[in-house]
Amino acid sequence: MGIEFCYAAETAFVSPILLNFGLSHTHMTLIWCLSPLLGFFLTPSLGVLSDNCTLKIGRRRPFIFILSIGIILGLILVPNGRDFGITIGDTPQIEEISNNSENALNISTVKNSTNEKYATPLGLLFTVIGTVLLDFDADACQSPARAYLLDVTLPEDHAKGLSTFTIMAGMGGAMGYMLGGIHWSSTIVLTTSMLASHVQAVFTTILIIYIICLITTLCSYREKPLMANNETSISIASIGTYMTFKNEEIDVPDRFSKETSGMKRSNSAPNVMKKSEHKSDFDVAETSFTITDIKIPPAIDTDEDTLHSTRQYFYSIIHMPSSLRIVCLTNVFSWMSLVCYSLYFTDFVGEAIFKGNPRAPAGSSALSAYENGVQFACWGMAIYSLSCSVYSLFIDKLIDYFGTKSVYIGGQLIYSFGMAVLAIARHPAASMILSCTAGIMYSTLFTMPYLLVSHYHSNLIIFENTDEYRKRGLGTDVAIVGSMVFVAQLILSLCIGSLVNLAGSTVIVICIAAFLSLCGAISATQVVSDAIKYSTYLRRPNSRLDLIRISAVVMGIEFCNAAETAFVSPILLNFGLSHSHMTLVWCLSPLLGFFLTPSLGALSDNCTFTVGRRRPFVFIFSIGIVMGLIFVSYGRNLGNAFGDTAQNNYWTLNVTENALNISTTKNLTNKNYASPLGLLFTIIGIALLDFDTDACQSPARAYLLDVTLPEDHAKGLSTFTIMAGMGGAMGYVLGGVPWSTTVVTSAMLANHIRAVFTIILIIYIICLIITLCSYREKSINADAGIASVATLYMTFKKEEIEVKGEFYKEISSTLSAPKPNVEIAETDTQHSMRHYFYSIIHMPSSLKIVCLTNVFSWMSLVCYSLYFTDFVGEAIFKGNPRAPAGSSVLSAYENGVQFACWGMAIYSLSCSVYSLFIDKLISYFGTKSVYIGGQLTYSFGMALLAMVRHPIAALILSCTTGVMYSTLLTIPYLLVSHYHTDLIFIKKTDEYKKRGLGTDIAIVSSMVFVAQLILSVFIGSLVNLTGSTVIVVCIAALFSFGGAISATQVFYSTL
């Protein structure tokens, strides 16, 4: 807590003090570079010395005391540096310094001082020395203090201890920043001339508080001295003994639980001390009270082998375990983002929010505004520290409920979002409120990395491979992780000042903080936290929240589909294309999809990437989706940039009646396009967007089915559909919002469509990150069989092994782990295109009927999806997309398109609502009735819409489309997963054993491409022939009825 008081003074006032000396941001950050340089090289070495310290008073407290001396010197030198300089020999020029009543911080200032010449060189030197001492020692002192806490507590109390450590840190920071926010100039402390300025009052008060906190800690708990030759490291040996006792209590009930444990904890190592070796020396009941007083005989490597020298230490960093390396990388990103906030927040508020200038002349309004901003920022940082304490009260409970991974990643994403909003808002109230997100980040940083390190030591994870790892002490590894703050400061100090000078504003620092925190969240997805989450998974099955996280990407995909189906047809028609040509454009994606998607499914089944089988493909397809969103909305601009003629400038007419703000041109014909390159970029974007949104759903759906048990598949698929419906509904609502009248379009983007596509692009990236970070897949070996959760589960069922519920639920966390001994391992899944098409021709009859039904169903739904907005605009609102710009007919068409977005939002919303009950409907009525009933409902709705053609009917009957879409996203894949489950119970042919779940899901999914391909060949010609889009709705009703007839022949087995 005392260290955080010091941090509060340092982060709040050191930057303003240095800037007030006349330093530029670049020079100031170079000063911040000195402490990290010392810290990176010295702190971990001090950790090694601490692990092997043989002083009688203990191992950790001597280092806390020594480093505290440096903190005290820093607290004295920083606020009094100018005075020391004057005393030792600074010139009388300093007499020109004035101390005005308007100067809220009472920082001494020099008139007309410049960056090149400092009026108080010795004063600046003392201040810099004090800054380095304070910054280095405050950071370095935390490592022995934290190791001291972990040494004297049991592993089961580490989470509680670290959260208490963070609570105290937050309280210290909050009170320290409050001290900075008090108007000391109006108190007796300054009015009686005890101290010269506001800053000196704050630092002196904190100096007294720190000495009290130091004495309290040093006298709190007596450490057992470590004897040089007779005893080993308590942190390793005591924990090893503790884990020995814990292991004696564990009784694995059967072979299945052993298999599960082996898959879940494949990287755990055996205990380094045998049970029988010390069993008589300890009483288990007393260990929780006397663990720090136990004299442990040398059972593992003695201290002679422990790394002492700096050279050996850096060798150990280079060869550190991969689990620790990932924690360190995550910590670097996290600290870089938080250091941006802590070092620049007061300066950011003073300059960017209060519009002040720290180098303005003394007494000026600009300097006064800056100092008022700094003082105001102290309250924001007090809120940040207070929120850190409050969050720390609950973080251990959050870890128990959500798991370490979710809490670690979530804390960083919240902070990233908060900093991004702060950079945009730049308002005093926003700086107060959003400081809470920094508190969450700080609490996360103070708890999670060290909890992971202590758990790695308690479970001997880092002692897995070589004797080198066994020489690592807890204090050393805590110091290594803690030293990442120095690496972060070092990197930032070399570049952040130059970036601020280049940008001309400190806003860039907040933007960098948001970006680095996002990088930290991505890095945290790879952190090995299985050991900590082991007990959590035993208590928690695949809840609806887990399924929502896994399915988040499909919500993002449906946002993209909403933008595509609502606006792509109007965009193409606005280019002057006929309906026939437009449908030929839609033909490109199905051609790609039909030939590539199932093959990618086979590749997914056999993917041996370390990050898993499904997520790499989700990520690759997502790149195409992002590119498609950009190309579709900015195609005309890209065409202009790459060489479309000046004639294209005539296209940028933006008429007030043009509801969609689509650029238009007069007298455009089908044969002569004014922007050919713009049209080309738009078509490429459409092909990318359409293909990748459809293709991405296969690995996303296989990912969901892989990590859930067969009994949860219906629930999982219904959640998948709910998320899809929600995404579509919100996507269409975005399309229906009149963005042309909002600040988003007027200030940031050129028109309505770009606003919609840009917002959806941001939403999709967020959804993608949530899914990719939701559940860690276990990679498969190239020579190992493919064993999904269902395969493992059903194999054990086949062998009639009785398993307790908690243990077979644990399979879900293995994430498709390799199971070489499984008899039906799918090692020979087809890779080549030739074998793949052979497998389609010889697919089981049950799968053929599902595919045929899916073709009819998708043909009917694609008619609605691609033509509904055009149908409403032309057939209901009587508009014309190719009418002259500004005409009432074009305006009517665009109003119809915007109105249709609300109908499609209702369609997606009804899909979500229906999906909430579809698993219950399946349980009550059976899969067959639900499958056929959904298609008949949609067929009736489309037939009625074709006859009525009224705006209200368009909204109401869109609900039937939602029922159809929910059915399509659920039933076929439930059937496929059930077929694969049955193949494990029922011996079929060898041909069936070669089929991977991902391959068959991709085959069924690819029927949407077949449907689009068939429709694109003739639907446009039919529209041109009949002269109305009503024919499309009639065809949708007919195909849906055909799908219902086909569904009667589907093999439903026991579903």
Short mmCIF file of N, CA and C in Angstrom, two decimals, residues 56-136:
data_model
loop_
_atom_site.label_atom_id
_atom_site.label_comp_id
_atom_site.label_asym_id
_atom_site.label_seq_id
_atom_site.Cartn_x
_atom_site.Cartn_y
_atom_site.Cartn_z
N LYS A 56 19.77 -14.27 8.71
CA LYS A 56 18.97 -14.81 9.80
C LYS A 56 17.55 -14.24 9.84
N ILE A 57 17.38 -13.05 9.34
CA ILE A 57 16.05 -12.44 9.40
C ILE A 57 15.15 -12.89 8.26
N GLY A 58 15.66 -13.73 7.37
CA GLY A 58 14.84 -14.28 6.30
C GLY A 58 15.38 -13.95 4.91
N ARG A 59 14.61 -14.33 3.90
CA ARG A 59 15.06 -14.17 2.52
C ARG A 59 14.50 -12.93 1.83
N ARG A 60 13.27 -12.53 2.16
CA ARG A 60 12.61 -11.47 1.40
C ARG A 60 12.72 -10.10 2.07
N ARG A 61 12.57 -10.06 3.40
CA ARG A 61 12.52 -8.78 4.09
C ARG A 61 13.79 -7.95 3.97
N PRO A 62 14.98 -8.56 3.93
CA PRO A 62 16.18 -7.71 3.76
C PRO A 62 16.14 -6.93 2.45
N PHE A 63 15.62 -7.54 1.38
CA PHE A 63 15.57 -6.85 0.10
C PHE A 63 14.48 -5.78 0.09
N ILE A 64 13.39 -6.03 0.79
CA ILE A 64 12.35 -5.00 0.91
C ILE A 64 12.92 -3.77 1.61
N PHE A 65 13.71 -4.00 2.67
CA PHE A 65 14.28 -2.89 3.43
C PHE A 65 15.29 -2.09 2.58
N ILE A 66 16.17 -2.81 1.87
CA ILE A 66 17.20 -2.12 1.07
C ILE A 66 16.56 -1.28 -0.03
N LEU A 67 15.59 -1.85 -0.73
CA LEU A 67 14.93 -1.12 -1.82
C LEU A 67 14.10 0.05 -1.28
N SER A 68 13.61 -0.09 -0.06
CA SER A 68 12.83 0.99 0.53
C SER A 68 13.69 2.22 0.81
N ILE A 69 14.97 2.01 1.09
CA ILE A 69 15.88 3.16 1.28
C ILE A 69 15.91 4.00 -0.01
N GLY A 70 15.99 3.33 -1.15
CA GLY A 70 15.97 4.04 -2.42
C GLY A 70 14.67 4.78 -2.65
N ILE A 71 13.55 4.19 -2.25
CA ILE A 71 12.24 4.85 -2.38
C ILE A 71 12.21 6.14 -1.57
N ILE A 72 12.71 6.05 -0.34
CA ILE A 72 12.72 7.23 0.55
C ILE A 72 13.58 8.34 -0.04
N LEU A 73 14.75 7.99 -0.56
CA LEU A 73 15.61 8.99 -1.20
C LEU A 73 14.92 9.62 -2.40
N GLY A 74 14.22 8.80 -3.18
CA GLY A 74 13.50 9.32 -4.33
C GLY A 74 12.41 10.29 -3.92
N LEU A 75 11.66 9.96 -2.88
CA LEU A 75 10.60 10.85 -2.40
C LEU A 75 11.15 12.19 -1.92
N ILE A 76 12.39 12.20 -1.45
CA ILE A 76 13.01 13.45 -1.00
C ILE A 76 13.54 14.26 -2.17
N LEU A 77 14.19 13.58 -3.13
CA LEU A 77 14.86 14.30 -4.22
C LEU A 77 13.89 14.86 -5.26
N VAL A 78 12.82 14.14 -5.58
CA VAL A 78 11.93 14.58 -6.67
C VAL A 78 11.29 15.94 -6.39
N PRO A 79 10.64 16.16 -5.24
CA PRO A 79 10.00 17.46 -5.04
C PRO A 79 10.97 18.57 -4.65
N ASN A 80 12.15 18.20 -4.14
CA ASN A 80 13.09 19.21 -3.65
C ASN A 80 14.32 19.34 -4.54
N GLY A 81 14.29 18.76 -5.73
CA GLY A 81 15.44 18.77 -6.61
C GLY A 81 15.89 20.17 -6.97
N ARG A 82 14.95 21.08 -7.28
CA ARG A 82 15.33 22.45 -7.65
C ARG A 82 15.99 23.17 -6.47
N ASP A 83 15.45 22.92 -5.27
CA ASP A 83 16.03 23.56 -4.08
C ASP A 83 17.45 23.06 -3.81
N PHE A 84 17.67 21.73 -3.99
CA PHE A 84 19.02 21.19 -3.82
C PHE A 84 19.97 21.79 -4.85
N GLY A 85 19.49 21.98 -6.06
CA GLY A 85 20.31 22.58 -7.11
C GLY A 85 20.73 23.99 -6.76
N ILE A 86 19.79 24.79 -6.26
CA ILE A 86 20.10 26.17 -5.87
C ILE A 86 21.11 26.18 -4.72
N THR A 87 20.94 25.24 -3.77
CA THR A 87 21.84 25.18 -2.62
C THR A 87 23.27 24.85 -3.04
N ILE A 88 23.40 23.95 -4.02
CA ILE A 88 24.74 23.48 -4.40
C ILE A 88 25.41 24.40 -5.40
N GLY A 89 24.65 25.16 -6.19
CA GLY A 89 25.38 26.05 -7.09
C GLY A 89 24.67 26.53 -8.33
N ASP A 90 23.38 26.34 -8.46
CA ASP A 90 22.68 26.91 -9.62
C ASP A 90 22.76 28.44 -9.56
N THR A 91 22.77 29.08 -10.71
CA THR A 91 23.01 30.51 -10.81
C THR A 91 21.86 31.33 -10.25
N PRO A 92 22.13 32.62 -9.92
CA PRO A 92 21.07 33.50 -9.41
C PRO A 92 19.94 33.74 -10.41
N GLN A 93 20.13 33.31 -11.69
CA GLN A 93 19.06 33.44 -12.67
C GLN A 93 17.76 32.82 -12.17
N ILE A 94 17.92 31.88 -11.25
CA ILE A 94 16.75 31.21 -10.70
C ILE A 94 15.86 32.17 -9.93
N GLU A 95 16.40 33.27 -9.52
CA GLU A 95 15.60 34.22 -8.76
C GLU A 95 14.42 34.74 -9.56
N GLU A 96 14.48 34.63 -10.87
CA GLU A 96 13.38 35.10 -11.69
C GLU A 96 12.16 34.21 -11.60
N ILE A 97 12.29 33.07 -10.95
CA ILE A 97 11.16 32.14 -10.86
C ILE A 97 10.06 32.76 -10.01
N SER A 98 8.85 32.67 -10.45
CA SER A 98 7.71 33.23 -9.72
C SER A 98 6.79 32.12 -9.27
N ASN A 99 6.07 32.37 -8.19
CA ASN A 99 5.13 31.39 -7.66
C ASN A 99 3.79 32.09 -7.51
N ASN A 100 2.91 31.92 -8.48
CA ASN A 100 1.67 32.70 -8.54
C ASN A 100 0.53 31.96 -7.87
N SER A 101 -0.44 32.71 -7.44
CA SER A 101 -1.61 32.13 -6.79
C SER A 101 -2.44 31.31 -7.76
N GLU A 102 -2.34 31.66 -9.06
CA GLU A 102 -3.10 30.89 -10.05
C GLU A 102 -2.47 29.53 -10.32
N ASN A 103 -1.21 29.37 -9.93
CA ASN A 103 -0.50 28.12 -10.18
C ASN A 103 -1.01 27.07 -9.19
N ALA A 104 -1.97 26.25 -9.61
CA ALA A 104 -2.65 25.35 -8.69
C ALA A 104 -1.73 24.35 -8.04
N LEU A 105 -0.70 23.93 -8.76
CA LEU A 105 0.22 22.94 -8.21
C LEU A 105 1.39 23.57 -7.48
N ASN A 106 1.51 24.91 -7.58
CA ASN A 106 2.63 25.64 -6.99
C ASN A 106 3.97 25.10 -7.46
N ILE A 107 4.03 24.64 -8.72
CA ILE A 107 5.30 24.19 -9.28
C ILE A 107 6.08 25.42 -9.71
N SER A 108 7.32 25.53 -9.29
CA SER A 108 8.13 26.67 -9.68
C SER A 108 8.31 26.68 -11.18
N THR A 109 8.21 27.87 -11.80
CA THR A 109 8.35 27.97 -13.24
C THR A 109 9.36 29.03 -13.60
N VAL A 110 9.92 28.92 -14.78
CA VAL A 110 10.93 29.87 -15.25
C VAL A 110 10.40 30.57 -16.49
N LYS A 111 10.49 31.90 -16.50
CA LYS A 111 10.03 32.66 -17.65
C LYS A 111 10.98 32.46 -18.82
N ASN A 112 10.38 32.32 -19.96
CA ASN A 112 11.11 32.26 -21.22
C ASN A 112 12.14 31.12 -21.28
N SER A 113 11.95 30.07 -20.44
CA SER A 113 12.87 28.93 -20.53
C SER A 113 12.53 28.13 -21.77
N THR A 114 13.56 27.54 -22.37
CA THR A 114 13.36 26.76 -23.57
C THR A 114 13.85 25.35 -23.36
N ASN A 115 13.57 24.46 -24.34
CA ASN A 115 14.00 23.08 -24.23
C ASN A 115 15.51 22.94 -24.33
N GLU A 116 16.17 23.92 -24.98
CA GLU A 116 17.61 23.80 -25.19
C GLU A 116 18.43 24.27 -23.99
N LYS A 117 17.89 25.15 -23.18
CA LYS A 117 18.67 25.71 -22.08
C LYS A 117 17.85 25.68 -20.80
N TYR A 118 18.35 24.99 -19.78
CA TYR A 118 17.63 24.88 -18.52
C TYR A 118 18.23 25.84 -17.51
N ALA A 119 17.40 26.58 -16.81
CA ALA A 119 17.85 27.57 -15.84
C ALA A 119 18.42 26.92 -14.60
N THR A 120 18.02 25.67 -14.33
CA THR A 120 18.49 24.98 -13.11
C THR A 120 19.03 23.60 -13.48
N PRO A 121 20.24 23.54 -14.04
CA PRO A 121 20.77 22.23 -14.47
C PRO A 121 21.00 21.27 -13.32
N LEU A 122 21.53 21.76 -12.19
CA LEU A 122 21.74 20.88 -11.04
C LEU A 122 20.41 20.44 -10.44
N GLY A 123 19.46 21.34 -10.41
CA GLY A 123 18.13 20.97 -9.91
C GLY A 123 17.50 19.90 -10.77
N LEU A 124 17.65 20.03 -12.09
CA LEU A 124 17.14 19.00 -13.00
C LEU A 124 17.85 17.67 -12.76
N LEU A 125 19.16 17.71 -12.53
CA LEU A 125 19.92 16.49 -12.28
C LEU A 125 19.41 15.78 -11.03
N PHE A 126 19.24 16.52 -9.93
CA PHE A 126 18.73 15.91 -8.70
C PHE A 126 17.33 15.33 -8.90
N THR A 127 16.51 16.04 -9.66
CA THR A 127 15.14 15.55 -9.92
C THR A 127 15.17 14.27 -10.73
N VAL A 128 16.05 14.22 -11.73
CA VAL A 128 16.16 13.01 -12.55
C VAL A 128 16.65 11.84 -11.71
N ILE A 129 17.66 12.07 -10.86
CA ILE A 129 18.17 11.00 -9.99
C ILE A 129 17.05 10.50 -9.07
N GLY A 130 16.29 11.45 -8.50
CA GLY A 130 15.19 11.05 -7.62
C GLY A 130 14.13 10.26 -8.38
N THR A 131 13.84 10.67 -9.61
CA THR A 131 12.85 9.95 -10.42
C THR A 131 13.29 8.52 -10.68
N VAL A 132 14.56 8.34 -11.02
CA VAL A 132 15.08 7.00 -11.30
C VAL A 132 15.04 6.14 -10.05
N LEU A 133 15.48 6.70 -8.93
CA LEU A 133 15.47 5.94 -7.67
C LEU A 133 14.04 5.54 -7.30
N LEU A 134 13.12 6.49 -7.37
CA LEU A 134 11.74 6.23 -6.97
C LEU A 134 11.09 5.19 -7.88
N ASP A 135 11.29 5.36 -9.18
CA ASP A 135 10.64 4.46 -10.14
C ASP A 135 11.22 3.05 -10.06
N PHE A 136 12.54 2.95 -10.05
CA PHE A 136 13.18 1.63 -10.01
C PHE A 136 12.87 0.89 -8.71
#
